[in-house]
Coordinates of C-alpha atoms in Angstrom, one line a residue:
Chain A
X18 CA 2.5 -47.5 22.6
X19 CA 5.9 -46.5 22.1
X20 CA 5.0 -45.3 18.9
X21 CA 2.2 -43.2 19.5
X22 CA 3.4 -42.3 23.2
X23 CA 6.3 -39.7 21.6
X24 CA 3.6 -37.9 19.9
X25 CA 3.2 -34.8 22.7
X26 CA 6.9 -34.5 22.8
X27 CA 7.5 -34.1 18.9
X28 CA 4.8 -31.9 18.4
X29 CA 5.8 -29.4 21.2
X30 CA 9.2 -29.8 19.7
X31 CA 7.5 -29.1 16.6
X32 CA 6.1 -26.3 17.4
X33 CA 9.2 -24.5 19.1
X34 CA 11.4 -24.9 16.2
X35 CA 8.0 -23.7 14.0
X36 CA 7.2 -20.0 16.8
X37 CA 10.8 -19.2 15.1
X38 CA 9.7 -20.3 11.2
X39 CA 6.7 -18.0 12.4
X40 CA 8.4 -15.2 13.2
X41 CA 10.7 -14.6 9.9
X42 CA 7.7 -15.4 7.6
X43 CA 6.1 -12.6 9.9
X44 CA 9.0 -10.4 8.8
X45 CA 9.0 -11.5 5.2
X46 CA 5.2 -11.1 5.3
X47 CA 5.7 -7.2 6.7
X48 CA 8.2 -6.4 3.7
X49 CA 5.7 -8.4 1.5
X50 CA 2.7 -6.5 2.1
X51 CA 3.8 -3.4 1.8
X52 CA 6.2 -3.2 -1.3
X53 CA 5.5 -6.8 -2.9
X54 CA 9.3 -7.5 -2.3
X55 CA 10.6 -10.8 -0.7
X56 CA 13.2 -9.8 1.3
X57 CA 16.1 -12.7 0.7
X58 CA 18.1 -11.0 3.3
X59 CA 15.6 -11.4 6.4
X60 CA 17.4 -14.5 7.0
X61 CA 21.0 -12.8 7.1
X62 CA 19.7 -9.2 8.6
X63 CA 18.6 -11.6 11.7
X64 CA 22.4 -13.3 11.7
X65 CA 23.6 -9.8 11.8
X66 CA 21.7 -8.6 15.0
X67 CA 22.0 -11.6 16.8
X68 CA 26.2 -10.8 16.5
X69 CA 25.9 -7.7 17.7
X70 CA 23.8 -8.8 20.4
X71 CA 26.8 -11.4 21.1
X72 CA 30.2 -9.0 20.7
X73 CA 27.7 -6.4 23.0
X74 CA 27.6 -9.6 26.0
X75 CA 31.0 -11.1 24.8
X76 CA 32.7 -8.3 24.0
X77 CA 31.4 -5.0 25.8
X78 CA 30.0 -7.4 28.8
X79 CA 26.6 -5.7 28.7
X80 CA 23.9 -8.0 30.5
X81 CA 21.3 -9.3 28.8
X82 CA 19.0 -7.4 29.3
X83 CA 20.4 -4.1 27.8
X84 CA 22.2 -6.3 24.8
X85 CA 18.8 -7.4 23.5
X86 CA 17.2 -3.9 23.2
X87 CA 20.4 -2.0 21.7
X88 CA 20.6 -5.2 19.1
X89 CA 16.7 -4.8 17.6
X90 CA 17.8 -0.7 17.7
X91 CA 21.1 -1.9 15.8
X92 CA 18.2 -4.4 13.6
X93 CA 15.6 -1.7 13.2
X94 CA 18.3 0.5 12.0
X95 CA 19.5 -2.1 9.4
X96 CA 16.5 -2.4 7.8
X97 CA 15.9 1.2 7.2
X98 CA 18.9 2.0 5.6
X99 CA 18.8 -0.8 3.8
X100 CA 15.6 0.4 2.2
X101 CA 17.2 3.8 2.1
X102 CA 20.4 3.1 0.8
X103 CA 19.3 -0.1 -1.5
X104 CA 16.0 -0.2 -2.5
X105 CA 14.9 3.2 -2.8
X106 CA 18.0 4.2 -4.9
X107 CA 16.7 1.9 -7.8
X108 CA 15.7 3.6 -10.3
X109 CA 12.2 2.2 -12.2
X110 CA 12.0 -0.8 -10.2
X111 CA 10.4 -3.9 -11.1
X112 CA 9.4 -5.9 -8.5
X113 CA 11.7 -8.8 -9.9
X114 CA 14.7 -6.3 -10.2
X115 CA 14.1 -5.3 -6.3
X116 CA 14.1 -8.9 -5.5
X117 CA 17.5 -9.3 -6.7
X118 CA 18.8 -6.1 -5.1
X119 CA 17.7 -7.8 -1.3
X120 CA 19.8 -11.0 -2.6
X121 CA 22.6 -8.7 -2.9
X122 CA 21.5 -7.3 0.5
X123 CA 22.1 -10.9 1.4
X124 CA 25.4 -11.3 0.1
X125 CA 26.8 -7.9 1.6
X126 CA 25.5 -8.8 5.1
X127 CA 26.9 -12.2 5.2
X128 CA 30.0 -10.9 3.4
X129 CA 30.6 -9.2 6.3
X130 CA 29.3 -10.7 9.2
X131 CA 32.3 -13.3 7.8
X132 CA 34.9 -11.2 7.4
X133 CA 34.3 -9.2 11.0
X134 CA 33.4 -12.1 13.2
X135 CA 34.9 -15.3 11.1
X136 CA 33.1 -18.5 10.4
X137 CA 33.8 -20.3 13.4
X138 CA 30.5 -21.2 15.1
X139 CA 30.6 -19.7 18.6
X140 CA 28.0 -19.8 21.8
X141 CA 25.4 -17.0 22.9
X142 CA 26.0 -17.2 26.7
X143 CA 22.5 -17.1 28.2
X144 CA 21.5 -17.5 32.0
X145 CA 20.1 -20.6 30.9
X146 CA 21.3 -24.3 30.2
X147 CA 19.7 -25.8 27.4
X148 CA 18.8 -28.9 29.2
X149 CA 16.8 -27.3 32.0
X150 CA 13.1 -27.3 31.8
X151 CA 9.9 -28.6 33.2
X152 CA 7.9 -31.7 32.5
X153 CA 4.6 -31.5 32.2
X154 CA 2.7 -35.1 31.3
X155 CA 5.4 -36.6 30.3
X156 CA 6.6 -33.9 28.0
X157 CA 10.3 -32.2 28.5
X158 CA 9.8 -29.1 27.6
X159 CA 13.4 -26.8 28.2
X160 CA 12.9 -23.3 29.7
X161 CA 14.5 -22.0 26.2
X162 CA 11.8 -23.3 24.4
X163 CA 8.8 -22.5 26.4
X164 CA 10.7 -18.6 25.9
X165 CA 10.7 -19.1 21.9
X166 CA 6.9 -19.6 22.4
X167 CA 6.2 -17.1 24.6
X168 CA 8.5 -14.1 23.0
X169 CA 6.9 -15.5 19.6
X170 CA 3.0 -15.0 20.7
X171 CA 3.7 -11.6 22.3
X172 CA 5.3 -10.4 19.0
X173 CA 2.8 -12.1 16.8
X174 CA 0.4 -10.5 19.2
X175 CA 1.6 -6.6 19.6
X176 CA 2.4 -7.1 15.7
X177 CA -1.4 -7.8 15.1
X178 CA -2.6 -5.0 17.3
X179 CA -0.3 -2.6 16.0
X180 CA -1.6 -3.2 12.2
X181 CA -4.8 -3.3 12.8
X182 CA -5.3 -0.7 15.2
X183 CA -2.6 2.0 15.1
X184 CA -2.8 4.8 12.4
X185 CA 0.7 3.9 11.2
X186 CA -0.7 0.5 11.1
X187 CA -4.0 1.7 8.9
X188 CA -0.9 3.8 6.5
X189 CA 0.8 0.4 6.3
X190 CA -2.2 -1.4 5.0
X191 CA -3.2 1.4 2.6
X192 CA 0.1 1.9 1.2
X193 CA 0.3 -2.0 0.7
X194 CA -3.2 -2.3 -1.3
X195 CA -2.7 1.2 -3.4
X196 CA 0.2 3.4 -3.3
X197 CA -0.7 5.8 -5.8
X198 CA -4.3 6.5 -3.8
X199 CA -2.2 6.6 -0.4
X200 CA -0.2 9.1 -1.5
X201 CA -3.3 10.7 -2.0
X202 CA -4.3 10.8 1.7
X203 CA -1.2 12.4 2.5
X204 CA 0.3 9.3 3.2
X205 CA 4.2 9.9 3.3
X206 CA 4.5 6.2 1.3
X207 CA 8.4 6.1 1.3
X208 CA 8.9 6.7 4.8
X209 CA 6.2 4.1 5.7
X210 CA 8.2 1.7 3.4
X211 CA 11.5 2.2 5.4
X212 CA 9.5 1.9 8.9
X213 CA 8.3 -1.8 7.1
X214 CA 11.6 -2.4 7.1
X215 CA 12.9 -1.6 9.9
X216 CA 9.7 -3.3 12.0
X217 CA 10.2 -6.5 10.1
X218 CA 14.3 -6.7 10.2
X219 CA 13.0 -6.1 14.1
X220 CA 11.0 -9.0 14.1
X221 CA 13.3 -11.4 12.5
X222 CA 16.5 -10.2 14.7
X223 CA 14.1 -11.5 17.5
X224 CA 13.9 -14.4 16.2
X225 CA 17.6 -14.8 15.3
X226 CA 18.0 -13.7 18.9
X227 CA 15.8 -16.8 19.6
X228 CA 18.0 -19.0 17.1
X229 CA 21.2 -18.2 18.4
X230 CA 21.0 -20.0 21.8
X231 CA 19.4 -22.9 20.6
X232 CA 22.5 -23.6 17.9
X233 CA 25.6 -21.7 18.1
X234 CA 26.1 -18.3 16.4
X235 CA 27.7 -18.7 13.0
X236 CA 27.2 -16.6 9.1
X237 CA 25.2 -20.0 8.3
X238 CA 22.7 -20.1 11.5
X239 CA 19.8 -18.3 10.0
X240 CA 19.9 -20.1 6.2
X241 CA 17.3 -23.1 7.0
X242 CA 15.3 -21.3 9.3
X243 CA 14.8 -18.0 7.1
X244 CA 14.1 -20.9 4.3
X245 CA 11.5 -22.6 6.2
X246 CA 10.5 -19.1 7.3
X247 CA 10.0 -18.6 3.8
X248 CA 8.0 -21.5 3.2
X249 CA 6.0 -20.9 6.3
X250 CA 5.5 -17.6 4.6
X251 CA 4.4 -19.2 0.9
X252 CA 2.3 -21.4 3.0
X253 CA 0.1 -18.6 4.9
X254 CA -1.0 -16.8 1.8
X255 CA 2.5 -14.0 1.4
X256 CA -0.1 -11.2 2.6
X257 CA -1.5 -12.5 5.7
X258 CA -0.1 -12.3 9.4
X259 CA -2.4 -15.0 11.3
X260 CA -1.9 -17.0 7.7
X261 CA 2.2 -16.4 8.4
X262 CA 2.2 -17.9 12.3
X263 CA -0.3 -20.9 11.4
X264 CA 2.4 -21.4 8.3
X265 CA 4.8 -21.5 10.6
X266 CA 3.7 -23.7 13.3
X267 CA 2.8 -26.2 10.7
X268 CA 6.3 -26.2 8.9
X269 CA 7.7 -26.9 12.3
X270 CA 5.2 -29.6 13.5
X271 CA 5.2 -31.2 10.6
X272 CA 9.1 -31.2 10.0
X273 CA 9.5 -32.8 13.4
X274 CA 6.9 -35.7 12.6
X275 CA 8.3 -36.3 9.8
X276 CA 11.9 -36.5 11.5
X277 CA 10.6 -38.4 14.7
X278 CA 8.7 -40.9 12.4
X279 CA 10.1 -40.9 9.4
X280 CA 13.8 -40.2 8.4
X281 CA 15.7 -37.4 10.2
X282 CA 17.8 -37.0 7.1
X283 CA 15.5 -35.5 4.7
X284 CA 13.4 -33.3 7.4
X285 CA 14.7 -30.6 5.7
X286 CA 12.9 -31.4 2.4
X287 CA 9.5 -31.2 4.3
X288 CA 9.1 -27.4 3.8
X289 CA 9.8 -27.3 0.3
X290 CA 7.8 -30.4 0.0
X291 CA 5.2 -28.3 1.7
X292 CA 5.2 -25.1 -0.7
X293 CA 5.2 -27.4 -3.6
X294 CA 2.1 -29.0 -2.2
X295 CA 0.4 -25.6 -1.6
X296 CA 1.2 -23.7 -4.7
X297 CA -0.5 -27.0 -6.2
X298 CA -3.6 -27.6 -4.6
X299 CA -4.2 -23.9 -3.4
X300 CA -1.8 -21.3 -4.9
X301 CA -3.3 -18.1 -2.8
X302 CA -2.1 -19.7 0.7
X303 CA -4.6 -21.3 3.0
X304 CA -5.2 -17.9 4.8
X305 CA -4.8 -15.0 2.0
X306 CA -7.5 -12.5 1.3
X307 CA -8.1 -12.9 -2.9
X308 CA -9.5 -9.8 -4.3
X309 CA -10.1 -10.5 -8.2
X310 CA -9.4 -7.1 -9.7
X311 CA -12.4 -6.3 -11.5
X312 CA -12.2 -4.6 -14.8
Chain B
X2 CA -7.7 37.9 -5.3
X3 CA -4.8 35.5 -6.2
X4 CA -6.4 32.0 -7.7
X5 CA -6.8 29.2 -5.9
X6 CA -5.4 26.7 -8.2
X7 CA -3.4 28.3 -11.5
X8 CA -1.8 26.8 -14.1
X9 CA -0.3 28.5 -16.8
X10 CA 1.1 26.6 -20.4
X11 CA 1.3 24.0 -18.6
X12 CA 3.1 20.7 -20.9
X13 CA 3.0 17.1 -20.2
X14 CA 4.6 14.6 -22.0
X15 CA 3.9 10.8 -21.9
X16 CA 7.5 9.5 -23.3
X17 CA 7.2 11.3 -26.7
X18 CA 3.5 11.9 -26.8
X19 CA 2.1 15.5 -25.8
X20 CA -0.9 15.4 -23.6
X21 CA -1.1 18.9 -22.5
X22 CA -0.5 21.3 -25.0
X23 CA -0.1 24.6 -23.3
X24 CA -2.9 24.3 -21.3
X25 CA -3.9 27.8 -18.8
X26 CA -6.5 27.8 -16.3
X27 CA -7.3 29.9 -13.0
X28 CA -9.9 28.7 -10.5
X29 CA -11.4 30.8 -8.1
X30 CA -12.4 29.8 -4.6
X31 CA -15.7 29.2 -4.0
X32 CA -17.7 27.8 -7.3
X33 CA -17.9 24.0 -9.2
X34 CA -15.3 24.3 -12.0
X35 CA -16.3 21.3 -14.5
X36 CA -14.0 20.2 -17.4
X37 CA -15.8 19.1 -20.5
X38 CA -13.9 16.9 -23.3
X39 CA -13.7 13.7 -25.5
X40 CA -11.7 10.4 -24.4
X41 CA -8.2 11.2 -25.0
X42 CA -8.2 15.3 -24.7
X43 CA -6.5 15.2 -21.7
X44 CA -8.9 15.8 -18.8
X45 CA -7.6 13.2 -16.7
X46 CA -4.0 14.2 -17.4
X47 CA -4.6 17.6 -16.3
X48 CA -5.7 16.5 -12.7
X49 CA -2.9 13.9 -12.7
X50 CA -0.3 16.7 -13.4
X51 CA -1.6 19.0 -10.6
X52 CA -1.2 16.5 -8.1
X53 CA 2.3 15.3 -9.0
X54 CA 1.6 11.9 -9.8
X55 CA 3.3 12.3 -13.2
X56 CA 7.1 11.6 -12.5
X57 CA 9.2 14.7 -13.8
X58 CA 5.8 16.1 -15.6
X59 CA 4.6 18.9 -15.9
X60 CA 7.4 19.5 -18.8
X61 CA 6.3 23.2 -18.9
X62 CA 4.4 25.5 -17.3
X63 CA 3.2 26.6 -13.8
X64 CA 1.2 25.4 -11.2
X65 CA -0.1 27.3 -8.2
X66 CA -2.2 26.5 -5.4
X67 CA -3.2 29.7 -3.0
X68 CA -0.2 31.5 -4.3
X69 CA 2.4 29.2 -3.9
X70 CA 3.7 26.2 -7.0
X71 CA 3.5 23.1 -6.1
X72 CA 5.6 22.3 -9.8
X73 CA 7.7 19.4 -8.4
X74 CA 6.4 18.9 -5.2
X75 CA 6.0 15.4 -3.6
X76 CA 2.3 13.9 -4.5
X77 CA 1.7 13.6 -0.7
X78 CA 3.2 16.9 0.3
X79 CA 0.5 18.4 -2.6
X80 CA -2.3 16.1 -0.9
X81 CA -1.6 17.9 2.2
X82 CA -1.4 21.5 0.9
X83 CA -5.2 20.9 0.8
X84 CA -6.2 19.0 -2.5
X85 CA -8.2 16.2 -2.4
X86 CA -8.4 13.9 -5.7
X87 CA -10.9 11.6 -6.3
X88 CA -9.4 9.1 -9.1
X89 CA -11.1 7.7 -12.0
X90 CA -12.3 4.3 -11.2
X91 CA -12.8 5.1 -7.1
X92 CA -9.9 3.0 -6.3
X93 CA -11.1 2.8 -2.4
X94 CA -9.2 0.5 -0.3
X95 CA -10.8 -2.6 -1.2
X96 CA -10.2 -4.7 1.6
X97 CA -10.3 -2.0 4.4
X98 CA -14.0 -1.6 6.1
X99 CA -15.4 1.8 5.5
X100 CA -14.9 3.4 8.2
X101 CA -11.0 2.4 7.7
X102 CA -11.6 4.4 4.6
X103 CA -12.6 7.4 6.0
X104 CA -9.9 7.4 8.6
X105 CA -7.2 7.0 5.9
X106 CA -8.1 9.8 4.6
X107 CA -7.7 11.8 7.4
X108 CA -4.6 10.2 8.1
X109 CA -3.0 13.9 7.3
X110 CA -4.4 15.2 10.3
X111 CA -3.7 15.4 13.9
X112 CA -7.3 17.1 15.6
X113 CA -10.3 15.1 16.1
X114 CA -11.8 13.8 13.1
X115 CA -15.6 12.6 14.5
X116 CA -17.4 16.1 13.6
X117 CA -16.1 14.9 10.2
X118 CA -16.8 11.6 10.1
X119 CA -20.8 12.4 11.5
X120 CA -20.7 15.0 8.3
X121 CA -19.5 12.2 5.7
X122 CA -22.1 9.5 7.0
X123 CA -24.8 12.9 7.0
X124 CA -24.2 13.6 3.5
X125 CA -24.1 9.4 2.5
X126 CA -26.1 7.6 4.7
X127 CA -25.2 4.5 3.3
X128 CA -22.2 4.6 4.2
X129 CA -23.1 4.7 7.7
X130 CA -25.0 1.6 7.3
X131 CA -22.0 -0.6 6.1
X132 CA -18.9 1.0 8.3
X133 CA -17.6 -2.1 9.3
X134 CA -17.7 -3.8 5.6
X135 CA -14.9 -4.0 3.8
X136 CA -15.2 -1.2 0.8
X137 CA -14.0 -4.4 -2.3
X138 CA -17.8 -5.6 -1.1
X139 CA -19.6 -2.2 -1.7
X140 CA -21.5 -1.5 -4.9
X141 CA -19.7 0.6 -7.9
X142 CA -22.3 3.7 -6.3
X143 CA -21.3 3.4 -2.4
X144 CA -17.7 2.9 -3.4
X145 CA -17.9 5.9 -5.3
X146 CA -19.4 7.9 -2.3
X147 CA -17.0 6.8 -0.1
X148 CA -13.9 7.7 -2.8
X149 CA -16.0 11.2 -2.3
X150 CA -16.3 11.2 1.4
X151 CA -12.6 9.4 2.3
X152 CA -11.6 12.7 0.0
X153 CA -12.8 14.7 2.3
X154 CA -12.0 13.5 5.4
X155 CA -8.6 15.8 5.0
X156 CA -10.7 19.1 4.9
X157 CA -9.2 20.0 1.5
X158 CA -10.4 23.9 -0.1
X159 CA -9.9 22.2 -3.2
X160 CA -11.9 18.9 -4.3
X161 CA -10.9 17.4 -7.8
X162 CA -13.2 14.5 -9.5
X163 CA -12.1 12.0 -12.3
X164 CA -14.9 11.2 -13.8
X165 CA -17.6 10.7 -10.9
X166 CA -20.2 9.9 -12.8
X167 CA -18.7 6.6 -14.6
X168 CA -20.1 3.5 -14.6
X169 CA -23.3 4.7 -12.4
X170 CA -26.7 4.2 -12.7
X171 CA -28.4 7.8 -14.1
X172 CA -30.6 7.8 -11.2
X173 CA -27.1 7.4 -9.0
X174 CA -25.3 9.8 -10.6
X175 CA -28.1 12.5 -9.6
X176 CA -28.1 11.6 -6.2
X177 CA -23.9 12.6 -6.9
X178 CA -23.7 15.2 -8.2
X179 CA -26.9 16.6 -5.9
X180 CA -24.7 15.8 -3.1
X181 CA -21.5 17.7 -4.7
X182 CA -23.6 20.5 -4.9
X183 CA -24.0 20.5 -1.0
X184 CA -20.7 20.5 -0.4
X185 CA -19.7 22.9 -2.8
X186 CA -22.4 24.7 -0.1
X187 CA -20.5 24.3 2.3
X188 CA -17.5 25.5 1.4
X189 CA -15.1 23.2 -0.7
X190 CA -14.1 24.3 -3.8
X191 CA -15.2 21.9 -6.4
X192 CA -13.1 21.0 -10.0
X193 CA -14.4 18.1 -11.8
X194 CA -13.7 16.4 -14.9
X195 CA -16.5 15.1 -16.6
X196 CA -18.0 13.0 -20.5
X197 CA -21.4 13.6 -18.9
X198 CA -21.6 16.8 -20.1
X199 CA -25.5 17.8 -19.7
X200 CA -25.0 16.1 -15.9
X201 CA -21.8 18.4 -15.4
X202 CA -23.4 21.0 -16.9
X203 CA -26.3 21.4 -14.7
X204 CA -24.3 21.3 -11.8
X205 CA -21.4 23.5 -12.7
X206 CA -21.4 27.4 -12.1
X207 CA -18.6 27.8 -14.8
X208 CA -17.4 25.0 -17.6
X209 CA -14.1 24.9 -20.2
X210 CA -13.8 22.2 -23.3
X211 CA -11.3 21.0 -23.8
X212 CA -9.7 19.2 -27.1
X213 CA -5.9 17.5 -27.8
X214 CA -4.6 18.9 -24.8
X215 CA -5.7 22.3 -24.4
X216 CA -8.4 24.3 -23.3
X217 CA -10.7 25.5 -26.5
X218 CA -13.9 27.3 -24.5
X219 CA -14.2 28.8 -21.2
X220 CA -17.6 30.2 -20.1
X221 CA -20.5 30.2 -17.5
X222 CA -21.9 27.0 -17.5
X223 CA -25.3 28.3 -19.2
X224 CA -22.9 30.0 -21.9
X225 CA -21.6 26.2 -22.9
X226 CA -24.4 25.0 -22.8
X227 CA -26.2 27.4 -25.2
X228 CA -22.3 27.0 -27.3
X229 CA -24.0 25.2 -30.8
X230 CA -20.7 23.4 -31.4
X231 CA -21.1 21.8 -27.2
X232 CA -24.8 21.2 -28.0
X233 CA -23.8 19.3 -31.0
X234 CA -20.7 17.4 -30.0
X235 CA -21.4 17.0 -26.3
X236 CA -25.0 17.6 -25.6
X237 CA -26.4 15.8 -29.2
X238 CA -29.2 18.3 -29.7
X239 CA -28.1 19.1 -33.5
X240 CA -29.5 15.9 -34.9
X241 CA -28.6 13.0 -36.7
X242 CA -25.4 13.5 -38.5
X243 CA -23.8 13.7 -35.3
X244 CA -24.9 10.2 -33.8
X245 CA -21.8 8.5 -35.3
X246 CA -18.7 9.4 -34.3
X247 CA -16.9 9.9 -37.9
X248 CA -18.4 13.4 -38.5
X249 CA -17.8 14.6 -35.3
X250 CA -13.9 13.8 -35.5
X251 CA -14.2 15.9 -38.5
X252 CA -15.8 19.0 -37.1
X253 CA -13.8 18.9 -34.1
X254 CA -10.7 19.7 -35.6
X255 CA -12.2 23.6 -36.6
X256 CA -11.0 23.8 -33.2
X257 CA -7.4 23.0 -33.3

């Protein structure tokens, strides 16, 4: 029973590595909805935060606990100018042409993350060793992860309360399905954009913040997750939040059967392997909302 | 008495093509203003142009609301001045419940909004009866009364309609434009742009016609109505030659 006795283990696995998938495809998913654009940068926006949360501990010697705050106001503020400065600025956009403006987003963020902080992997010093945790039925599960869960479900959480029952929430959702009408209502559209920016480079610097202790703090750290984000993203349906978290666990739990059981070298592939399988058998993601446009 | 809304030789341009030719109106507060005209004369690009959703348009001319332009001016920011446009087509949120609707389009203001919302569902009961739904799931004639009602939710002095009357059954589009007429009652301004003309006729205190982009008659709504060339064109009282459309291309450009 060997076989069959790891099962609790790599699922729980599974789905810690997948509450961190969740939360980018959550941030793509924000972006997403409300101005069609996938952000390419999520990925690297998150690196950046999660070095300013380290030179803040590392280098200023703040604690913790104010380090974490003043790097999601460092994200939040990222994310607005980058709509200001970037997005806004183009002039008749297509959505394909603002795609390839959050590449070179990307490309600038890294760019510099590399040049200030170098390319040398380095720890995020946390009151926490990796390898302390509780077992529960014979399952090892590390204090670190049973905090990736729980900081994922509150955000996933507040995020879902906040859309659906907060007037900014309502502006966000009516600037998403019709612009021109929102505008309509009075809806300032362009500042609700930058505020989906800024919320959603907040979400994903939490979960780079979550990355970074796990791994070590490099330019590279948030690539596969913000990839397998993605696919957790493609996987949900683009447009829906539950649709994002359930894509997410699933990229993760799956990923780690497939490494447990399977062949640890190609877990990678799973995602993709994943979106290809979706966009097959089910293009509109397994929890999206299809409204036909009628003529 | 300054106008509420104003527009003088007002020009709008789509790329090289002229929509609005030099087109003057003033609307007083108080009455149901209706715009009377063909496909393609412009109506719709009129009320598109007053509330900025035309980027760099109007070319020429001058807009006022209540005394001050709003030439320019952010569609939003217009929205908020105290026009309310109701689009061609409804275009409610579709997968918003109703009662999401209605609060959306209050979303410009920061009082209490339930005296308003008790008004909306007194004016369209049915709406009342399917709050929670999403609006994608309501009929073309509830979707358009809640287009109406989510219009309203700001308080605006000036209502505009696109074409309410499109796409509804006849007895429906009574039961509108009854309803219009109630809230004209009660104090909203009311300009609508309409191809029903006898519909917009019978509802409307004064009407214009107009043709390639400018504004050809202007009278009290029983004037147009007794105008031979309206009853002929837009009414079809004159008879038979005017059933087809060719002829009536032909006359219509005594006009230009």
């Amino acid at each position: 029973m060997e076989f069959l006795g790891a099962l609790p283990q790599v699922m729980f696995s599974g789905i810690a590595a997948g509450a961190v998938y969740a939360l980018l495809a959550l941030a793509m998913v924000i972006i997403y909805r409300t101005t069609e654009v996938l952000n390419f940068a999520q990925g690297d926006m998150a690196m950046m935060t999660t070095y300013v949360a380290l030179a803040m501990i590392v280098g200023s010697g703040l604690p913790l606990y104010a380090a974490v705050p003043l790097a999601l106001a460092f994200a939040a503020g990222l994310g607005a100018f980058a709509e200001f400065a970037c997005l806004r600025r183009a002039k008749e956009p297509s959505v394909l042409g603002l795609i390839i403006i959050t590449l070179g987003i990307e490309m600038i963020v890294f760019g510099f993350a590399s040049w200030k902080w170098g390319g040398e992997p380095r720890d995020m010093p946390i009151p926490l060793s990796p390898y302390d945790g509780i077992t529960a039925g014979g399952v090892i599960m590390s204090y670190l992860e049973l905090i990736t869960i729980a900081v994922a479900a509150l955000t996933i959480g507040a995020l879902f309360l906040f859309l659906n029952r907060s007037k900014a929430g309502l502006a966000m959702r009516a600037t998403q399905q019709n612009r021109a009408v929102a505008r309509l209502m009075g809806i300032r559209v362009r500042r609700v954009e930058m505020f989906a920016w800024a919320l959603a480079a907040v979400v994903g610097g939490i979960a780079g913040l979550l990355v970074g202790p796990a791994t070590t703090v490099e330019p590279y750290m948030m690539w596969e997750p913000m990839m397998k984000g993605f696919a957790a993203a493609v996987l949900g349906g683009m447009t829906s939040l539950p649709g994002a978290a359930l894509g997410g666990a699933i990229i993760g739990i799956v990923e780690n059967l497939f490494g447990y059981y399977v062949s640890t070298a190609f877990k990678s592939v799973v995602p993709f392997a994943a979106i290809l399988l979706m966009l097959t058998v089910k293009p509109s993601g397994l929890l999206a909302r299809h409204y036909v446009k009628k003529v | 008495m300054t106008a509420l809304l104003a527009l003088a030789n007002v020009d709008t341009y789509y790329g090289p093509i002229q929509a609005l030719r030099g087109a003057s109106l003033a609307i007083d507060a108080g009455g149901i203003v209706a715009v009377l005209g063909a496909n393609g004369a412009g109506k719709t690009t009129l009320l598109k142009t007053v509330m900025g959703l035309l980027d760099d348009q109007p070319d020429k001319g001058s807009i006022d609301f209540d005394g001050a332009s709003i030439v320019g001016a952010q569609t939003e920011e217009i929205a908020r001045r105290g026009i309310a446009y109701v689009p061609e087509g409804r275009e409610v949120f579709r997968e918003l419940t109703v009662l999401e609707n209605l609060q959306a389009g209050a979303f410009s203001r920061r009082d209490d909004t339930a005296a308003d919302l008790a008004r909306m569902f007194g004016y369209f009961p049915r709406l009342m009866e399917r709050r929670d739904q999403s609006a994608g799931t309501l009929s073309g004639g509830e979707q358009q009364m809640l287009a109406i009602a989510r219009a309203l939710m700001s308080r605006p002095r000036l209502l505009m309609l696109d074409e309410p009357s499109l796409g509804l059954s006849p007895l429906l589009v009574q039961e509108i434009f009854a309803i219009l007429r109630t809230i004209n009652g009660d104090g909203v301004t009311i300009f609508l742009v309409e191809q029903n003309a006898r519909m917009a006729l019978s509802v409307a205190d004064r009407a214009l016609v107009m043709e390639h982009g400018r504004f050809v008659l202007d009278g009290s709504a029983a004037e147009i109505a007794a105008d031979p060339d309206v009853q002929e064109f837009y009414l079809g009282i004159a008879g038979e030659e005017s059933v087809k459309g060719y002829r009536r291309y032909r006359r219509k450009k005594r006009w230009r």
